[in-house]
PDB file of C-alpha atoms in Angstrom:
ATOM      1  CA  MET C 874       0.026  -0.004  -0.004  1.00 97.00           C
ATOM      2  CA  PHE C 875       1.199   3.472  -0.805  1.00 98.00           C
ATOM      3  CA  LEU C 876       0.702   6.237   1.732  1.00 98.00           C
ATOM      4  CA  ASP C 877       1.432   9.932   1.701  1.00 98.00           C
ATOM      5  CA  THR C 878       0.651  12.787   4.082  1.00 98.00           C
ATOM      6  CA  GLU C 879       0.600  16.553   3.945  1.00 98.00           C
ATOM      7  CA  THR C 880       1.125  18.242   7.314  1.00 97.00           C
ATOM      8  CA  THR C 881       0.949  21.379   9.399  1.00 97.00           C
ATOM      9  CA  GLY C 882       4.762  21.487   9.398  1.00 96.00           C
ATOM     10  CA  LEU C 883       7.871  19.439  10.102  1.00 96.00           C
ATOM     11  CA  ASP C 884       8.299  19.629  13.903  1.00 95.00           C
ATOM     12  CA  GLU C 885       7.445  17.395  16.901  1.00 95.00           C
ATOM     13  CA  ALA C 886       4.042  19.029  17.502  1.00 95.00           C
ATOM     14  CA  ASP C 887       2.929  19.071  13.855  1.00 97.00           C
ATOM     15  CA  GLN C 888       0.053  16.964  12.517  1.00 97.00           C
ATOM     16  CA  VAL C 889      -1.357  15.431   9.363  1.00 98.00           C
ATOM     17  CA  VAL C 890      -3.793  17.602   7.370  1.00 98.00           C
ATOM     18  CA  GLU C 891      -4.151  15.298   4.344  1.00 98.00           C
ATOM     19  CA  LEU C 892      -3.686  11.576   3.906  1.00 98.00           C
ATOM     20  CA  ALA C 893      -3.979   9.297   0.898  1.00 98.00           C
ATOM     21  CA  LEU C 894      -3.667   5.519   0.717  1.00 98.00           C
ATOM     22  CA  LEU C 895      -3.543   3.568  -2.582  1.00 98.00           C
ATOM     23  CA  ASP C 896      -3.298  -0.145  -3.237  1.00 98.00           C
ATOM     24  CA  ALA C 897      -0.834  -1.694  -5.685  1.00 96.00           C
ATOM     25  CA  ARG C 898      -3.271  -1.387  -8.587  1.00 97.00           C
ATOM     26  CA  GLY C 899      -3.717   2.332  -7.905  1.00 97.00           C
ATOM     27  CA  ALA C 900      -7.170   2.129  -6.379  1.00 98.00           C
ATOM     28  CA  VAL C 901      -7.695   4.956  -3.933  1.00 98.00           C
ATOM     29  CA  LEU C 902      -8.560   3.425  -0.587  1.00 98.00           C
ATOM     30  CA  LEU C 903      -8.444   6.672   1.420  1.00 98.00           C
ATOM     31  CA  ASP C 904      -8.005  10.280   0.266  1.00 98.00           C
ATOM     32  CA  THR C 905      -9.033  12.833   2.839  1.00 98.00           C
ATOM     33  CA  LEU C 906      -8.235  16.122   4.441  1.00 98.00           C
ATOM     34  CA  VAL C 907      -7.906  15.957   8.229  1.00 98.00           C
ATOM     35  CA  ARG C 908      -8.820  18.757  10.663  1.00 97.00           C
ATOM     36  CA  PRO C 909      -5.756  19.329  12.861  1.00 97.00           C
ATOM     37  CA  SER C 910      -5.807  20.593  16.446  1.00 95.00           C
ATOM     38  CA  CYS C 911      -2.887  22.957  15.716  1.00 95.00           C
ATOM     39  CA  ALA C 912      -2.234  25.714  13.174  1.00 94.00           C
ATOM     40  CA  VAL C 913      -0.757  25.110   9.738  1.00 96.00           C
ATOM     41  CA  ALA C 914       2.624  26.767   9.409  1.00 94.00           C
ATOM     42  CA  GLU C 915       2.935  29.180   6.494  1.00 95.00           C
ATOM     43  CA  GLY C 916       5.901  27.227   5.148  1.00 95.00           C
ATOM     44  CA  ALA C 917       3.832  24.051   5.009  1.00 96.00           C
ATOM     45  CA  ARG C 918       0.864  25.892   3.480  1.00 96.00           C
ATOM     46  CA  SER C 919       3.092  27.341   0.766  1.00 95.00           C
ATOM     47  CA  VAL C 920       4.072  23.781  -0.197  1.00 94.00           C
ATOM     48  CA  HIS C 921       0.668  22.054  -0.242  1.00 97.00           C
ATOM     49  CA  GLY C 922      -1.733  24.989  -0.531  1.00 95.00           C
ATOM     50  CA  ILE C 923      -4.371  23.536   1.834  1.00 96.00           C
ATOM     51  CA  THR C 924      -6.406  26.316   3.353  1.00 92.00           C
ATOM     52  CA  ASP C 925      -7.918  26.718   6.816  1.00 92.00           C
ATOM     53  CA  ALA C 926     -11.337  26.893   5.179  1.00 93.00           C
ATOM     54  CA  GLU C 927     -10.813  23.499   3.580  1.00 95.00           C
ATOM     55  CA  LEU C 928      -9.664  22.001   6.884  1.00 97.00           C
ATOM     56  CA  ALA C 929     -12.556  23.469   8.902  1.00 96.00           C
ATOM     57  CA  GLY C 930     -14.988  21.004   7.292  1.00 94.00           C
ATOM     58  CA  ALA C 931     -12.573  18.047   7.257  1.00 98.00           C
ATOM     59  CA  PRO C 932     -13.051  14.976   9.482  1.00 97.00           C
ATOM     60  CA  ALA C 933     -11.207  14.814  12.767  1.00 96.00           C
ATOM     61  CA  TRP C 934      -8.229  12.453  13.092  1.00 97.00           C
ATOM     62  CA  ALA C 935     -10.151   9.907  15.179  1.00 95.00           C
ATOM     63  CA  GLU C 936     -12.434   9.215  12.214  1.00 95.00           C
ATOM     64  CA  VAL C 937      -9.575   8.960   9.702  1.00 96.00           C
ATOM     65  CA  ASP C 938      -7.517   6.893  12.136  1.00 95.00           C
ATOM     66  CA  ALA C 939     -10.248   4.263  12.391  1.00 93.00           C
ATOM     67  CA  GLN C 940     -10.337   3.867   8.589  1.00 95.00           C
ATOM     68  CA  LEU C 941      -6.568   3.887   8.298  1.00 96.00           C
ATOM     69  CA  ARG C 942      -6.175   1.140  10.914  1.00 93.00           C
ATOM     70  CA  GLN C 943      -8.750  -1.051   9.246  1.00 93.00           C
ATOM     71  CA  LEU C 944      -7.079  -0.711   5.848  1.00 95.00           C
ATOM     72  CA  THR C 945      -3.460  -1.047   6.909  1.00 95.00           C
ATOM     73  CA  ALA C 946      -3.388  -3.639   9.713  1.00 91.00           C
ATOM     74  CA  GLY C 947      -0.439  -5.907   9.103  1.00 89.00           C
ATOM     75  CA  ARG C 948       0.271  -4.447   5.645  1.00 93.00           C
ATOM     76  CA  LEU C 949       3.452  -3.068   4.082  1.00 94.00           C
ATOM     77  CA  LEU C 950       3.240   0.744   3.719  1.00 97.00           C
ATOM     78  CA  VAL C 951       5.409   2.457   1.154  1.00 97.00           C
ATOM     79  CA  SER C 952       6.098   6.229   1.275  1.00 97.00           C
ATOM     80  CA  HIS C 953       8.626   8.647  -0.071  1.00 97.00           C
ATOM     81  CA  ASN C 954      10.379   9.638   3.168  1.00 96.00           C
ATOM     82  CA  ALA C 955       8.629   6.860   5.156  1.00 96.00           C
ATOM     83  CA  GLY C 956      10.267   7.911   8.403  1.00 96.00           C
ATOM     84  CA  PHE C 957       8.625  11.297   8.188  1.00 96.00           C
ATOM     85  CA  ASP C 958       5.170   9.964   7.256  1.00 97.00           C
ATOM     86  CA  ALA C 959       5.300   7.299   9.995  1.00 95.00           C
ATOM     87  CA  ARG C 960       6.355   9.912  12.591  1.00 96.00           C
ATOM     88  CA  LEU C 961       3.651  12.391  11.590  1.00 96.00           C
ATOM     89  CA  VAL C 962       0.928   9.736  11.607  1.00 96.00           C
ATOM     90  CA  ASP C 963       2.022   8.674  15.105  1.00 95.00           C
ATOM     91  CA  GLN C 964       2.330  12.333  16.312  1.00 96.00           C
ATOM     92  CA  THR C 965      -1.173  13.023  15.036  1.00 97.00           C
ATOM     93  CA  SER C 966      -2.508   9.897  16.721  1.00 96.00           C
ATOM     94  CA  ASP C 967      -0.882  10.920  19.973  1.00 96.00           C
ATOM     95  CA  ALA C 968      -2.188  14.508  19.757  1.00 96.00           C
ATOM     96  CA  HIS C 969      -5.724  13.146  19.363  1.00 96.00           C
ATOM     97  CA  GLY C 970      -5.512  10.466  22.041  1.00 96.00           C
ATOM     98  CA  CYS C 971      -5.256   7.511  19.605  1.00 95.00           C
ATOM     99  CA  ALA C 972      -2.770   4.641  19.789  1.00 92.00           C
ATOM    100  CA  PRO C 973       0.146   4.623  17.321  1.00 89.00           C
ATOM    101  CA  LEU C 974      -0.510   3.001  13.942  1.00 88.00           C
ATOM    102  CA  VAL C 975       0.794  -0.538  13.653  1.00 81.00           C
ATOM    103  CA  ALA C 976       1.783  -1.554  10.140  1.00 75.00           C
ATOM    104  CA  ALA C 977       3.683  -4.745   9.331  1.00 75.00           C
ATOM    105  CA  GLU C 978       6.496  -2.680   7.877  1.00 90.00           C
ATOM    106  CA  TRP C 979       7.300   0.656   6.232  1.00 94.00           C
ATOM    107  CA  ALA C 980       9.392   0.993   3.051  1.00 96.00           C
ATOM    108  CA  CYS C 981      10.869   4.178   1.641  1.00 97.00           C
ATOM    109  CA  THR C 982      11.239   5.014  -2.043  1.00 97.00           C
ATOM    110  CA  MET C 983      13.489   7.934  -1.171  1.00 97.00           C
ATOM    111  CA  GLU C 984      15.958   5.696   0.620  1.00 96.00           C
ATOM    112  CA  LEU C 985      15.675   3.033  -2.069  1.00 95.00           C
ATOM    113  CA  LEU C 986      16.910   5.498  -4.709  1.00 97.00           C
ATOM    114  CA  THR C 987      19.565   7.319  -2.679  1.00 95.00           C
ATOM    115  CA  GLY C 988      22.378   5.240  -4.234  1.00 94.00           C
ATOM    116  CA  ALA C 989      21.144   6.040  -7.740  1.00 94.00           C
ATOM    117  CA  ASN C 990      21.268   9.746  -6.845  1.00 95.00           C
ATOM    118  CA  GLY C 991      24.899   9.962  -5.739  1.00 95.00           C
ATOM    119  CA  GLY C 992      24.133   9.267  -2.096  1.00 96.00           C
ATOM    120  CA  ARG C 993      21.571  12.101  -1.832  1.00 96.00           C
ATOM    121  CA  TRP C 994      17.882  11.684  -1.158  1.00 96.00           C
ATOM    122  CA  PRO C 995      15.960  12.376  -4.381  1.00 97.00           C
ATOM    123  CA  ASP C 996      12.718  14.339  -4.327  1.00 95.00           C
ATOM    124  CA  LEU C 997       9.707  12.669  -5.934  1.00 95.00           C
ATOM    125  CA  GLY C 998      10.178  14.291  -9.346  1.00 95.00           C
ATOM    126  CA  LEU C 999      13.772  13.179  -9.544  1.00 97.00           C
ATOM    127  CA  ALA C1000      12.874   9.737  -8.201  1.00 97.00           C
ATOM    128  CA  LEU C1001      10.352   9.307 -11.045  1.00 97.00           C
ATOM    129  CA  SER C1002      12.985  10.390 -13.549  1.00 97.00           C
ATOM    130  CA  ILE C1003      15.618   8.004 -12.129  1.00 97.00           C
ATOM    131  CA  VAL C1004      13.321   4.986 -12.637  1.00 97.00           C
ATOM    132  CA  GLY C1005      11.904   6.327 -15.943  1.00 96.00           C
ATOM    133  CA  ALA C1006       8.319   6.615 -14.690  1.00 97.00           C
ATOM    134  CA  ALA C1007       5.899   9.274 -15.920  1.00 96.00           C
ATOM    135  CA  PRO C1008       4.406  11.674 -13.353  1.00 95.00           C
ATOM    136  CA  PRO C1009       0.684  11.300 -12.739  1.00 95.00           C
ATOM    137  CA  GLU C1010      -1.959  13.929 -13.519  1.00 92.00           C
ATOM    138  CA  GLY C1011      -2.693  16.270 -10.676  1.00 89.00           C
ATOM    139  CA  ALA C1012      -1.002  18.603  -8.249  1.00 87.00           C
ATOM    140  CA  ALA C1013       2.394  17.817  -6.710  1.00 89.00           C
ATOM    141  CA  HIS C1014       2.620  18.047  -2.944  1.00 92.00           C
ATOM    142  CA  ARG C1015      -0.881  16.714  -2.448  1.00 97.00           C
ATOM    143  CA  ALA C1016      -1.191  13.327  -0.733  1.00 98.00           C
ATOM    144  CA  ARG C1017      -2.947  11.428  -3.505  1.00 97.00           C
ATOM    145  CA  TYR C1018      -0.508  12.620  -6.188  1.00 97.00           C
ATOM    146  CA  ASP C1019       2.534  11.862  -4.049  1.00 97.00           C
ATOM    147  CA  ALA C1020       1.247   8.389  -3.133  1.00 98.00           C
ATOM    148  CA  GLU C1021       0.667   7.673  -6.839  1.00 98.00           C
ATOM    149  CA  CYS C1022       4.244   8.781  -7.547  1.00 98.00           C
ATOM    150  CA  CYS C1023       5.507   6.218  -4.977  1.00 97.00           C
ATOM    151  CA  ARG C1024       3.404   3.538  -6.614  1.00 98.00           C
ATOM    152  CA  ARG C1025       4.805   4.342 -10.063  1.00 98.00           C
ATOM    153  CA  ILE C1026       8.352   4.276  -8.686  1.00 98.00           C
ATOM    154  CA  VAL C1027       7.869   0.823  -7.156  1.00 97.00           C
ATOM    155  CA  LEU C1028       6.200  -0.496 -10.326  1.00 97.00           C
ATOM    156  CA  ALA C1029       9.059   0.793 -12.465  1.00 97.00           C
ATOM    157  CA  LEU C1030      11.655  -0.765 -10.131  1.00 95.00           C
ATOM    158  CA  ALA C1031       9.711  -4.074 -10.132  1.00 94.00           C
ATOM    159  CA  ALA C1032       9.554  -4.066 -13.968  1.00 93.00           C
ATOM    160  CA  ALA C1033      13.319  -3.519 -14.075  1.00 89.00           C
ATOM    161  CA  GLY C1034      13.840  -6.310 -11.545  1.00 85.00           C
ATOM    162  CA  THR C1035      15.495  -4.057  -8.987  1.00 74.00           C
ATOM    163  CA  THR C1036      13.118  -4.359  -6.006  1.00 60.00           C
TER     164      THR C1036
END
């Protein structure tokens, strides 16, 4: 399963404001905004463009968390910068009084392609280019788009026999 988040920022108190989960075929299992209990930092907003007005009507984390747990229990989750996504999901759970998410394992497309990028972590656009995958339609730095990029990266690596 391919997971991506957009967040209120990068720090220890920040939370998820958007989450998408796709299966290996590209079916969207979850694609939702999430109403945080803290403010969105301007730096984060300038990246993803999610407004306070959009978040005001979004579901609370507890609702999203229940769906996410049901869909991911015991599954492999793949993200670009998996350590960040895993941390922000757990921070958001903690901030809303929910238990940490338990997945079977997390895998990271960013780390997977670091060697092919001269030892540096590639951003998603470069990662797609490295594996020869076309970018999807849609807006970069939104959870569904970024999760689809991860899926395309893994499919391209599998087709090349490198996963």
